[in-house]
GROMACS .gro file of C-alpha atoms in nm:
model
  468
    1MET     CA    1  -7.245   7.319  -5.419
    2ALA     CA    2  -7.026   7.279  -5.159
    3LYS     CA    3  -7.100   7.229  -4.810
    4ASP     CA    4  -7.017   7.445  -4.542
    5LYS     CA    5  -6.719   7.323  -4.328
    6THR     CA    6  -6.733   7.336  -3.977
    7ALA     CA    7  -6.500   7.228  -3.650
    8PHE     CA    8  -6.474   7.254  -3.306
    9VAL     CA    9  -6.218   7.481  -3.155
   10CYS     CA   10  -6.096   7.481  -2.808
   11ASN     CA   11  -6.081   7.861  -2.653
   12SER     CA   12  -5.784   7.781  -2.468
   13CYS     CA   13  -5.512   7.655  -2.666
   14GLY     CA   14  -5.679   7.617  -3.021
   15TYR     CA   15  -5.683   7.246  -3.043
   16ASP     CA   16  -5.940   7.163  -3.339
   17SER     CA   17  -6.174   6.864  -3.363
   18PRO     CA   18  -6.447   6.740  -3.597
   19LYS     CA   19  -6.703   6.688  -3.340
   20TRP     CA   20  -6.782   6.851  -2.982
   21ILE     CA   21  -6.569   6.676  -2.691
   22GLY     CA   22  -6.600   6.750  -2.300
   23ARG     CA   23  -6.246   6.773  -2.250
   24CYS     CA   24  -5.950   6.915  -2.453
   25PRO     CA   25  -5.683   6.633  -2.497
   26SER     CA   26  -5.428   6.906  -2.580
   27CYS     CA   27  -5.433   7.147  -2.263
   28GLY     CA   28  -5.676   6.950  -2.030
   29GLU     CA   29  -5.972   7.220  -2.015
   30TRP     CA   30  -6.302   7.139  -1.980
   31ASN     CA   31  -6.602   7.233  -2.187
   32THR     CA   32  -6.355   7.512  -2.423
   33PHE     CA   33  -6.463   7.371  -2.750
   34VAL     CA   34  -6.671   7.617  -2.954
   35GLU     CA   35  -6.844   7.516  -3.322
   36VAL     CA   36  -6.658   7.764  -3.589
   37ARG     CA   37  -6.745   7.791  -3.963
   38LEU     CA   38  -6.461   7.720  -4.160
   39GLY     CA   39  -6.599   7.809  -4.471
   40LYS     CA   40  -6.712   7.656  -4.822
   41GLY     CA   41  -6.536   7.346  -4.929
   42GLY     CA   42  -6.277   7.434  -5.246
   43ASP     CA   43  -6.272   7.817  -5.169
   44THR     CA   44  -5.925   7.832  -4.989
   45LYS     CA   45  -5.650   8.035  -5.196
   46SER     CA   46  -5.332   7.921  -5.237
   47GLN     CA   47  -5.103   8.251  -5.254
   48THR     CA   48  -4.710   8.236  -5.313
   49PHE     CA   49  -4.508   8.558  -5.217
   50GLY     CA   50  -4.180   8.442  -5.367
   51LYS     CA   51  -3.907   8.173  -5.268
   52ILE     CA   52  -3.908   8.073  -4.908
   53THR     CA   53  -3.549   8.116  -4.743
   54ASP     CA   54  -3.367   7.930  -4.517
   55ARG     CA   55  -3.603   7.614  -4.578
   56ASN     CA   56  -3.576   7.250  -4.700
   57ASN     CA   57  -3.797   7.337  -5.010
   58GLY     CA   58  -3.927   6.973  -4.940
   59ASN     CA   59  -3.618   6.802  -5.075
   60GLY     CA   60  -3.605   6.544  -4.795
   61PRO     CA   61  -3.418   6.489  -4.507
   62ILE     CA   62  -3.055   6.679  -4.461
   63LEU     CA   63  -2.792   6.604  -4.208
   64ILE     CA   64  -2.755   6.837  -3.961
   65ASN     CA   65  -2.356   6.883  -4.003
   66ASN     CA   66  -2.425   6.981  -4.399
   67ILE     CA   67  -2.640   7.280  -4.255
   68LYS     CA   68  -2.483   7.610  -4.275
   69SER     CA   69  -2.501   7.793  -3.932
   70GLU     CA   70  -2.473   8.173  -4.004
   71GLU     CA   71  -2.593   8.468  -3.788
   72GLU     CA   72  -2.957   8.592  -3.851
   73PRO     CA   73  -2.950   8.915  -4.044
   74ARG     CA   74  -3.145   9.196  -3.819
   75ILE     CA   75  -3.260   9.508  -3.884
   76ASN     CA   76  -3.155   9.813  -3.657
   77LEU     CA   77  -3.449   9.960  -3.487
   78TYR     CA   78  -3.225  10.266  -3.370
   79ASP     CA   79  -3.409  10.192  -3.030
   80ASN     CA   80  -3.145  10.033  -2.755
   81GLU     CA   81  -3.444   9.924  -2.539
   82LEU     CA   82  -3.624   9.732  -2.811
   83ASN     CA   83  -3.327   9.587  -3.010
   84ARG     CA   84  -3.175   9.467  -2.641
   85VAL     CA   85  -3.497   9.254  -2.613
   86LEU     CA   86  -3.534   9.126  -2.941
   87GLY     CA   87  -3.145   9.012  -2.926
   88GLY     CA   88  -3.005   9.279  -3.125
   89GLY     CA   89  -3.221   9.400  -3.379
   90LEU     CA   90  -3.538   9.293  -3.589
   91VAL     CA   91  -3.467   8.951  -3.782
   92THR     CA   92  -3.567   8.945  -4.134
   93GLY     CA   93  -3.869   8.708  -4.260
   94SER     CA   94  -3.937   8.721  -3.875
   95LEU     CA   95  -4.321   8.726  -3.731
   96THR     CA   96  -4.320   8.927  -3.404
   97LEU     CA   97  -4.610   8.960  -3.147
   98LEU     CA   98  -4.661   9.265  -2.923
   99GLY     CA   99  -4.927   9.218  -2.638
  100GLY     CA  100  -5.032   9.439  -2.374
  101GLU     CA  101  -5.339   9.607  -2.208
  102PRO     CA  102  -5.588   9.825  -2.398
  103GLY     CA  103  -5.401  10.224  -2.359
  104ILE     CA  104  -5.079  10.108  -2.235
  105GLY     CA  105  -4.864  10.239  -2.539
  106LYS     CA  106  -4.887   9.952  -2.811
  107SER     CA  107  -4.913  10.159  -3.106
  108THR     CA  108  -4.761  10.450  -2.964
  109LEU     CA  109  -4.405  10.231  -2.938
  110ILE     CA  110  -4.440  10.057  -3.244
  111LEU     CA  111  -4.521  10.356  -3.446
  112GLN     CA  112  -4.256  10.572  -3.276
  113THR     CA  113  -4.012  10.310  -3.351
  114VAL     CA  114  -4.087  10.292  -3.745
  115LEU     CA  115  -4.096  10.682  -3.759
  116ASN     CA  116  -3.761  10.671  -3.698
  117LEU     CA  117  -3.600  10.407  -3.940
  118PRO     CA  118  -3.413  10.566  -4.186
  119ASN     CA  119  -3.415  10.446  -4.548
  120LYS     CA  120  -3.694  10.144  -4.475
  121LYS     CA  121  -4.020  10.174  -4.635
  122VAL     CA  122  -4.273  10.066  -4.347
  123LEU     CA  123  -4.639   9.973  -4.455
  124TYR     CA  124  -4.833  10.024  -4.146
  125VAL     CA  125  -5.157   9.855  -4.174
  126SER     CA  126  -5.431   9.946  -3.913
  127GLY     CA  127  -5.774   9.788  -3.842
  128GLU     CA  128  -5.856  10.020  -3.543
  129GLU     CA  129  -5.745  10.359  -3.624
  130SER     CA  130  -5.809  10.579  -3.921
  131ALA     CA  131  -5.520  10.757  -4.139
  132ARG     CA  132  -5.586  11.110  -3.956
  133GLN     CA  133  -5.574  10.937  -3.605
  134LEU     CA  134  -5.236  10.777  -3.675
  135LYS     CA  135  -5.113  11.115  -3.829
  136LEU     CA  136  -5.179  11.312  -3.528
  137ARG     CA  137  -5.033  11.057  -3.336
  138ALA     CA  138  -4.684  11.086  -3.559
  139ASP     CA  139  -4.727  11.437  -3.529
  140ARG     CA  140  -4.738  11.449  -3.149
  141ILE     CA  141  -4.432  11.184  -3.124
  142LYS     CA  142  -4.105  11.378  -3.144
  143THR     CA  143  -3.873  11.161  -3.373
  144GLY     CA  144  -3.528  11.220  -3.483
  145SER     CA  145  -3.653  11.283  -3.856
  146THR     CA  146  -3.930  11.564  -3.982
  147GLN     CA  147  -3.981  11.403  -4.322
  148HIS     CA  148  -4.113  11.050  -4.331
  149ASP     CA  149  -4.134  10.979  -4.700
  150SER     CA  150  -4.140  10.619  -4.666
  151MET     CA  151  -4.448  10.535  -4.398
  152LEU     CA  152  -4.696  10.395  -4.538
  153ILE     CA  153  -5.071  10.393  -4.421
  154LEU     CA  154  -5.285  10.114  -4.513
  155CYS     CA  155  -5.687  10.130  -4.324
  156GLU     CA  156  -5.790   9.739  -4.401
  157VAL     CA  157  -5.892   9.441  -4.245
  158MET     CA  158  -5.901   9.236  -4.501
  159ILE     CA  159  -5.593   9.018  -4.525
  160GLU     CA  160  -5.627   8.929  -4.884
  161ASN     CA  161  -5.643   9.337  -4.981
  162ILE     CA  162  -5.362   9.401  -4.769
  163PHE     CA  163  -5.137   9.124  -4.944
  164GLU     CA  164  -5.261   9.300  -5.275
  165SER     CA  165  -5.109   9.630  -5.132
  166ILE     CA  166  -4.782   9.487  -5.028
  167LYS     CA  167  -4.721   9.335  -5.353
  168GLN     CA  168  -4.768   9.702  -5.504
  169VAL     CA  169  -4.536   9.866  -5.280
  170GLN     CA  170  -4.311   9.647  -5.168
  171PRO     CA  171  -4.220   9.763  -4.832
  172ASP     CA  172  -3.932   9.649  -4.601
  173ILE     CA  173  -4.151   9.624  -4.278
  174VAL     CA  174  -4.497   9.532  -4.221
  175VAL     CA  175  -4.667   9.634  -3.919
  176ILE     CA  176  -5.045   9.487  -3.850
  177ASP     CA  177  -5.259   9.689  -3.571
  178SER     CA  178  -5.399   9.476  -3.441
  179ILE     CA  179  -5.404   9.114  -3.574
  180GLN     CA  180  -5.757   9.086  -3.366
  181THR     CA  181  -5.941   9.291  -3.621
  182MET     CA  182  -5.790   9.079  -3.941
  183ALA     CA  183  -5.998   8.875  -4.134
  184THR     CA  184  -5.987   8.644  -4.426
  185GLU     CA  185  -6.266   8.568  -4.681
  186ASN     CA  186  -6.171   8.207  -4.629
  187VAL     CA  187  -6.347   8.214  -4.297
  188GLU     CA  188  -6.679   8.253  -4.264
  189SER     CA  189  -6.693   8.419  -3.887
  190SER     CA  190  -6.658   8.746  -3.725
  191PRO     CA  191  -6.306   8.897  -3.720
  192GLY     CA  192  -6.162   8.819  -3.384
  193SER     CA  193  -6.283   8.493  -3.346
  194ILE     CA  194  -6.070   8.185  -3.282
  195SER     CA  195  -6.035   8.055  -3.644
  196GLN     CA  196  -6.015   8.432  -3.776
  197ILE     CA  197  -5.705   8.476  -3.596
  198ARG     CA  198  -5.544   8.198  -3.654
  199GLU     CA  199  -5.586   8.182  -4.059
  200CYS     CA  200  -5.467   8.529  -4.094
  201ALA     CA  201  -5.159   8.454  -3.852
  202ALA     CA  202  -5.116   8.161  -4.048
  203MET     CA  203  -5.138   8.356  -4.404
  204LEU     CA  204  -4.901   8.626  -4.231
  205LEU     CA  205  -4.654   8.377  -4.109
  206LYS     CA  206  -4.610   8.227  -4.437
  207PHE     CA  207  -4.606   8.576  -4.621
  208ALA     CA  208  -4.262   8.665  -4.363
  209LYS     CA  209  -4.074   8.316  -4.449
  210GLU     CA  210  -4.167   8.348  -4.806
  211SER     CA  211  -4.090   8.706  -4.850
  212ASN     CA  212  -3.837   8.758  -4.607
  213ILE     CA  213  -4.004   9.057  -4.483
  214PRO     CA  214  -4.042   9.103  -4.111
  215VAL     CA  215  -4.381   9.137  -3.998
  216ILE     CA  216  -4.492   9.306  -3.677
  217MET     CA  217  -4.820   9.192  -3.499
  218ILE     CA  218  -4.983   9.398  -3.210
  219GLY     CA  219  -5.222   9.217  -3.047
  220HIS     CA  220  -5.485   9.226  -2.717
  221ILE     CA  221  -5.515   9.093  -2.407
  222ASN     CA  222  -5.815   8.904  -2.224
  223LYS     CA  223  -5.912   8.961  -1.829
  224GLU     CA  224  -5.632   8.707  -1.768
  225GLY     CA  225  -5.360   8.881  -1.870
  226SER     CA  226  -5.259   8.627  -2.169
  227ILE     CA  227  -5.272   8.728  -2.542
  228ALA     CA  228  -5.637   8.707  -2.655
  229GLY     CA  229  -5.712   8.452  -2.944
  230PRO     CA  230  -5.575   8.062  -2.949
  231LYS     CA  231  -5.264   7.967  -2.774
  232ILE     CA  232  -5.156   7.866  -3.096
  233LEU     CA  233  -5.049   8.207  -3.202
  234GLU     CA  234  -4.802   8.242  -2.964
  235HIS     CA  235  -4.666   7.909  -3.081
  236MET     CA  236  -4.641   7.984  -3.469
  237VAL     CA  237  -4.449   8.338  -3.399
  238ASP     CA  238  -4.092   8.373  -3.367
  239THR     CA  239  -4.118   8.632  -3.075
  240VAL     CA  240  -4.367   8.714  -2.829
  241LEU     CA  241  -4.310   9.063  -2.643
  242GLN     CA  242  -4.501   9.117  -2.354
  243PHE     CA  243  -4.562   9.506  -2.282
  244GLU     CA  244  -4.651   9.603  -1.919
  245GLY     CA  245  -4.691   9.869  -1.690
  246ASP     CA  246  -4.971  10.060  -1.507
  247GLN     CA  247  -5.142  10.353  -1.620
  248HIS     CA  248  -5.152  10.542  -1.320
  249TYR     CA  249  -4.761  10.505  -1.343
  250MET     CA  250  -4.506  10.655  -1.602
  251TYR     CA  251  -4.315  10.359  -1.640
  252ARG     CA  252  -4.347  10.076  -1.902
  253ILE     CA  253  -4.167   9.749  -1.967
  254VAL     CA  254  -4.092   9.521  -2.238
  255ARG     CA  255  -3.996   9.190  -2.187
  256ALA     CA  256  -3.980   8.918  -2.404
  257ILE     CA  257  -4.161   8.580  -2.322
  258LYS     CA  258  -4.071   8.404  -2.656
  259ASN     CA  259  -3.755   8.441  -2.820
  260ARG     CA  260  -3.638   8.228  -3.122
  261PHE     CA  261  -3.338   8.464  -3.211
  262GLY     CA  262  -3.214   8.555  -2.871
  263SER     CA  263  -3.299   8.549  -2.501
  264THR     CA  264  -3.563   8.597  -2.284
  265ALA     CA  265  -3.378   8.728  -1.959
  266GLU     CA  266  -3.368   9.080  -2.123
  267LEU     CA  267  -3.633   9.379  -2.064
  268GLY     CA  268  -3.624   9.751  -2.163
  269ILE     CA  269  -3.773  10.015  -1.978
  270TYR     CA  270  -3.954  10.343  -2.103
  271GLU     CA  271  -4.108  10.633  -1.947
  272MET     CA  272  -4.413  10.726  -2.084
  273MET     CA  273  -4.441  11.080  -2.162
  274SER     CA  274  -4.715  11.362  -2.362
  275ASP     CA  275  -4.493  11.309  -2.646
  276GLY     CA  276  -4.425  10.922  -2.665
  277LEU     CA  277  -4.228  10.692  -2.489
  278ARG     CA  278  -3.866  10.759  -2.366
  279GLN     CA  279  -3.594  10.505  -2.310
  280VAL     CA  280  -3.455  10.490  -1.945
  281THR     CA  281  -3.126  10.425  -1.925
  282ASN     CA  282  -3.061  10.405  -1.556
  283PRO     CA  283  -3.399  10.285  -1.459
  284SER     CA  284  -3.283  10.258  -1.056
  285GLU     CA  285  -3.258  10.667  -1.033
  286LEU     CA  286  -3.620  10.673  -1.151
  287LEU     CA  287  -3.722  10.388  -0.923
  288LEU     CA  288  -3.556  10.561  -0.611
  289SER     CA  289  -3.687  10.887  -0.424
  290GLU     CA  290  -3.475  11.180  -0.387
  291GLY     CA  291  -3.404  11.083  -0.040
  292CYS     CA  292  -3.286  10.725  -0.134
  293THR     CA  293  -3.016  10.835  -0.344
  294LYS     CA  294  -2.676  11.008  -0.335
  295ASN     CA  295  -2.813  11.327  -0.486
  296GLY     CA  296  -3.100  11.373  -0.225
  297ASP     CA  297  -3.060  11.648  -0.021
  298SER     CA  298  -3.265  11.545   0.285
  299ASN     CA  299  -3.125  11.333   0.579
  300GLU     CA  300  -3.443  11.216   0.708
  301ASN     CA  301  -3.461  10.839   0.712
  302PHE     CA  302  -3.838  10.736   0.693
  303SER     CA  303  -3.955  10.408   0.873
  304GLY     CA  304  -4.084  10.155   0.664
  305THR     CA  305  -3.859  10.214   0.381
  306ALA     CA  306  -3.574   9.951   0.272
  307ILE     CA  307  -3.366   9.937  -0.054
  308ALA     CA  308  -3.366   9.623  -0.228
  309CYS     CA  309  -3.075   9.505  -0.518
  310SER     CA  310  -3.287   9.323  -0.763
  311ILE     CA  311  -3.252   9.178  -1.117
  312GLU     CA  312  -3.498   9.200  -1.392
  313GLY     CA  313  -3.402   8.965  -1.665
  314VAL     CA  314  -3.027   9.030  -1.654
  315ARG     CA  315  -3.046   9.401  -1.561
  316PRO     CA  316  -3.009   9.488  -1.190
  317LEU     CA  317  -3.227   9.759  -1.033
  318LEU     CA  318  -3.223   9.925  -0.694
  319ILE     CA  319  -3.587   9.916  -0.608
  320GLU     CA  320  -3.770  10.087  -0.287
  321THR     CA  321  -3.952   9.904  -0.110
  322GLN     CA  322  -4.237  10.049   0.133
  323ALA     CA  323  -4.387   9.886   0.422
  324LEU     CA  324  -4.659  10.030   0.644
  325VAL     CA  325  -4.723   9.804   0.992
  326SER     CA  326  -5.026   9.922   1.242
  327THR     CA  327  -5.282   9.798   1.441
  328ALA     CA  328  -5.606   9.611   1.302
  329ALA     CA  329  -5.857   9.859   1.335
  330TYR     CA  330  -6.155   9.593   1.245
  331GLY     CA  331  -6.048   9.304   1.445
  332THR     CA  332  -5.918   9.097   1.148
  333PRO     CA  333  -5.570   9.176   1.032
  334GLN     CA  334  -5.559   9.293   0.710
  335ARG     CA  335  -5.261   9.211   0.437
  336SER     CA  336  -5.191   9.410   0.088
  337ALA     CA  337  -4.952   9.410  -0.135
  338THR     CA  338  -4.864   9.599  -0.473
  339GLY     CA  339  -4.618   9.498  -0.703
  340PHE     CA  340  -4.541   9.159  -0.497
  341ASP     CA  341  -4.658   8.798  -0.440
  342LEU     CA  342  -4.950   8.826  -0.134
  343ARG     CA  343  -4.845   8.460  -0.064
  344ARG     CA  344  -4.478   8.528  -0.030
  345LEU     CA  345  -4.593   8.846   0.167
  346ASN     CA  346  -4.747   8.611   0.433
  347MET     CA  347  -4.488   8.359   0.444
  348LEU     CA  348  -4.228   8.618   0.517
  349LEU     CA  349  -4.458   8.771   0.844
  350ALA     CA  350  -4.475   8.401   0.945
  351VAL     CA  351  -4.100   8.336   0.931
  352LEU     CA  352  -4.065   8.673   1.124
  353GLU     CA  353  -4.338   8.556   1.344
  354LYS     CA  354  -4.164   8.206   1.430
  355ARG     CA  355  -3.807   8.232   1.373
  356VAL     CA  356  -3.738   8.604   1.484
  357GLY     CA  357  -4.004   8.661   1.759
  358PHE     CA  358  -4.185   8.956   1.641
  359LYS     CA  359  -4.569   8.956   1.693
  360ILE     CA  360  -4.721   9.119   1.381
  361GLY     CA  361  -4.996   8.866   1.370
  362GLN     CA  362  -5.276   9.088   1.495
  363LYS     CA  363  -5.150   9.395   1.292
  364ASP     CA  364  -5.208   9.550   0.928
  365VAL     CA  365  -4.928   9.507   0.707
  366TYR     CA  366  -4.926   9.668   0.359
  367LEU     CA  367  -4.634   9.643   0.085
  368ASN     CA  368  -4.589   9.847  -0.190
  369ILE     CA  369  -4.293   9.845  -0.478
  370ALA     CA  370  -4.249  10.209  -0.517
  371GLY     CA  371  -4.249  10.279  -0.922
  372GLY     CA  372  -4.577  10.073  -1.020
  373ILE     CA  373  -4.329   9.768  -1.123
  374LYS     CA  374  -4.363   9.387  -1.024
  375VAL     CA  375  -4.114   9.198  -0.893
  376THR     CA  376  -4.053   8.836  -0.881
  377ASP     CA  377  -3.697   8.839  -0.769
  378PRO     CA  378  -3.674   8.635  -0.432
  379ALA     CA  379  -3.391   8.853  -0.368
  380ILE     CA  380  -3.581   9.105  -0.246
  381ASP     CA  381  -3.696   8.942   0.064
  382LEU     CA  382  -3.444   9.091   0.291
  383SER     CA  383  -3.548   9.421   0.184
  384VAL     CA  384  -3.958   9.333   0.267
  385ILE     CA  385  -3.888   9.206   0.640
  386SER     CA  386  -3.651   9.492   0.662
  387ALA     CA  387  -3.911   9.756   0.554
  388VAL     CA  388  -4.189   9.571   0.760
  389LEU     CA  389  -4.014   9.578   1.092
  390SER     CA  390  -3.870   9.890   1.052
  391SER     CA  391  -4.244  10.028   1.025
  392ASN     CA  392  -4.342   9.809   1.337
  393VAL     CA  393  -4.076   9.987   1.543
  394ASP     CA  394  -4.133  10.290   1.371
  395THR     CA  395  -3.707  10.337   1.370
  396GLY     CA  396  -3.586  10.457   1.019
  397ILE     CA  397  -3.266  10.258   0.791
  398ASP     CA  398  -2.990  10.411   0.663
  399ARG     CA  399  -3.051  10.572   0.322
  400ASP     CA  400  -2.679  10.466   0.211
  401VAL     CA  401  -2.768  10.125   0.299
  402CYS     CA  402  -2.920   9.857   0.023
  403MET     CA  403  -2.977   9.486   0.075
  404ALA     CA  404  -3.023   9.149  -0.127
  405GLY     CA  405  -3.131   8.806   0.028
  406GLU     CA  406  -3.351   8.551   0.012
  407VAL     CA  407  -3.530   8.444   0.322
  408GLY     CA  408  -3.591   8.093   0.376
  409LEU     CA  409  -3.848   7.917   0.625
  410SER     CA  410  -3.583   7.847   0.879
  411GLY     CA  411  -3.523   8.210   0.845
  412GLU     CA  412  -3.168   8.168   0.701
  413ILE     CA  413  -3.044   8.372   0.433
  414ARG     CA  414  -3.018   8.200   0.108
  415PRO     CA  415  -2.737   8.305  -0.164
  416VAL     CA  416  -2.853   8.501  -0.479
  417SER     CA  417  -2.757   8.524  -0.841
  418ARG     CA  418  -2.517   8.773  -1.034
  419ILE     CA  419  -2.417   8.929  -0.687
  420LEU     CA  420  -2.137   9.086  -0.878
  421GLN     CA  421  -2.388   9.334  -1.098
  422ARG     CA  422  -2.595   9.403  -0.795
  423ILE     CA  423  -2.295   9.497  -0.627
  424ALA     CA  424  -2.154   9.710  -0.900
  425GLU     CA  425  -2.494   9.868  -0.920
  426ALA     CA  426  -2.530   9.991  -0.574
  427GLU     CA  427  -2.204  10.123  -0.579
  428LYS     CA  428  -2.264  10.323  -0.874
  429LEU     CA  429  -2.582  10.505  -0.764
  430GLY     CA  430  -2.341  10.603  -0.414
  431PHE     CA  431  -2.468  10.382  -0.140
  432SER     CA  432  -2.174  10.299   0.118
  433ARG     CA  433  -2.316   9.963   0.213
  434ILE     CA  434  -2.494   9.641   0.114
  435ILE     CA  435  -2.609   9.347   0.279
  436ILE     CA  436  -2.589   9.013   0.128
  437PRO     CA  437  -2.580   8.643   0.214
  438THR     CA  438  -2.263   8.514   0.378
  439ALA     CA  439  -2.246   8.244   0.101
  440ASN     CA  440  -2.227   8.483  -0.174
  441LEU     CA  441  -1.866   8.579  -0.027
  442ASN     CA  442  -1.705   8.303  -0.101
  443GLY     CA  443  -1.475   8.364  -0.388
  444LEU     CA  444  -1.597   8.762  -0.403
  445ASP     CA  445  -1.277   9.027  -0.424
  446ARG     CA  446  -1.405   9.274  -0.236
  447SER     CA  447  -1.076   9.485  -0.315
  448LYS     CA  448  -1.281   9.563  -0.675
  449PHE     CA  449  -1.559   9.760  -0.490
  450LYS     CA  450  -1.523  10.067  -0.233
  451ILE     CA  451  -1.870  10.002  -0.126
  452GLU     CA  452  -1.840   9.807   0.233
  453ILE     CA  453  -2.017   9.429   0.194
  454LYS     CA  454  -2.128   9.308   0.469
  455GLY     CA  455  -2.234   8.907   0.486
  456VAL     CA  456  -2.525   8.796   0.681
  457ARG     CA  457  -2.636   8.401   0.747
  458ARG     CA  458  -2.968   8.468   0.927
  459VAL     CA  459  -3.247   8.735   0.998
  460GLU     CA  460  -3.140   8.809   1.314
  461GLU     CA  461  -2.781   8.918   1.199
  462ALA     CA  462  -2.945   9.146   0.917
  463LEU     CA  463  -3.180   9.330   1.160
  464ARG     CA  464  -2.874   9.408   1.397
  465GLU     CA  465  -2.694   9.510   1.101
  466LEU     CA  466  -2.965   9.786   1.019
  467PHE     CA  467  -3.091   9.831   1.375
  468GLY     CA  468  -2.827   9.793   1.568
   0.00000   0.00000   0.00000
């Protein structure tokens, strides 16, 4: 009788070792190895799903010049936002992983997408919800088609039974919801363990490459924000999509963390509604309040508000930056930032204190990026400083002015990327003036734009433009 096979696997990166070691040689983390049971010797089953496409098939190395470079065939998902993030559609034979927080809308996004696919047989495998729950969700979601004759639901967690069902129905797309609930007989551990996730993902990857059928996996994330399970899971798949957003806000963002068939600079924006997710084609209008766009009827300029022209991926977004500066009530000044890096806020406040001369060291400063999104673009620095000073002196900024610029430690305004896209987006939304770094004016043809473009070199110049 064969003995049980055991190994020690790193919780952080998935590196396995025949014995316990203190520090992982792969990721360098300490005390992350746990013992897992791999199963009994001789129990491993090998399945063949068809001919492996675009593989070398074990014939030895070949010259790179002899390899045919062709465009990957893609499946149109009839979702412009998701198609953009994937690089033009879902690649056949690919393994895609969609991760996000619980309740953010991962299952809703995938179910809504596959329900809209015409002439595609989809097998939706659910290990978390019953068939009745999925039916109720499908009835709630508004789709272009009222009949879903090609949509199949399978409630199963054993990967071997799933493959048997796949052989019977021969689907065009397979959805696994979620990979953390799947288990295989080859590994004697509970579903969701590192060994189970790794083995099930490897079997799904083999199936996708051999059968040329795309597989979409939904994954959970841990408290640190990374996808639960071994890090090797993200290395195995072809595409990793992150579904972000706050449950208290209506906006959701899909961004590609890894994409072997496209760019990772794209992102898709959705609006969560009672009947599903709606694509947001012009996110700038939703991220600005009514008083900050050309359609606003109010002429009142609120203090502490500035409009930043940011870039998320390759898409320009006009974002409302809100700041509140008040006297410290408890002696120790408070610093708080929502949607913005708190350490960068402290750095910008130090620049204001040292280079510009505003004494705000004994005041509370609160910063908020409207809309509940998180911004990492350094070009938003100028609007953050402007909003803080606007609230400090209680003077509003003209609502027809937007700005873009990175602030350096010496108080200079550094150039930013994609300046033409930023100016065009501001002009499209009806802003009459935009403040940008002077370095970005080099080679810029102002005659192409109707908006007034003003270049500044230092923070003091920008403040004079805004407050006179």
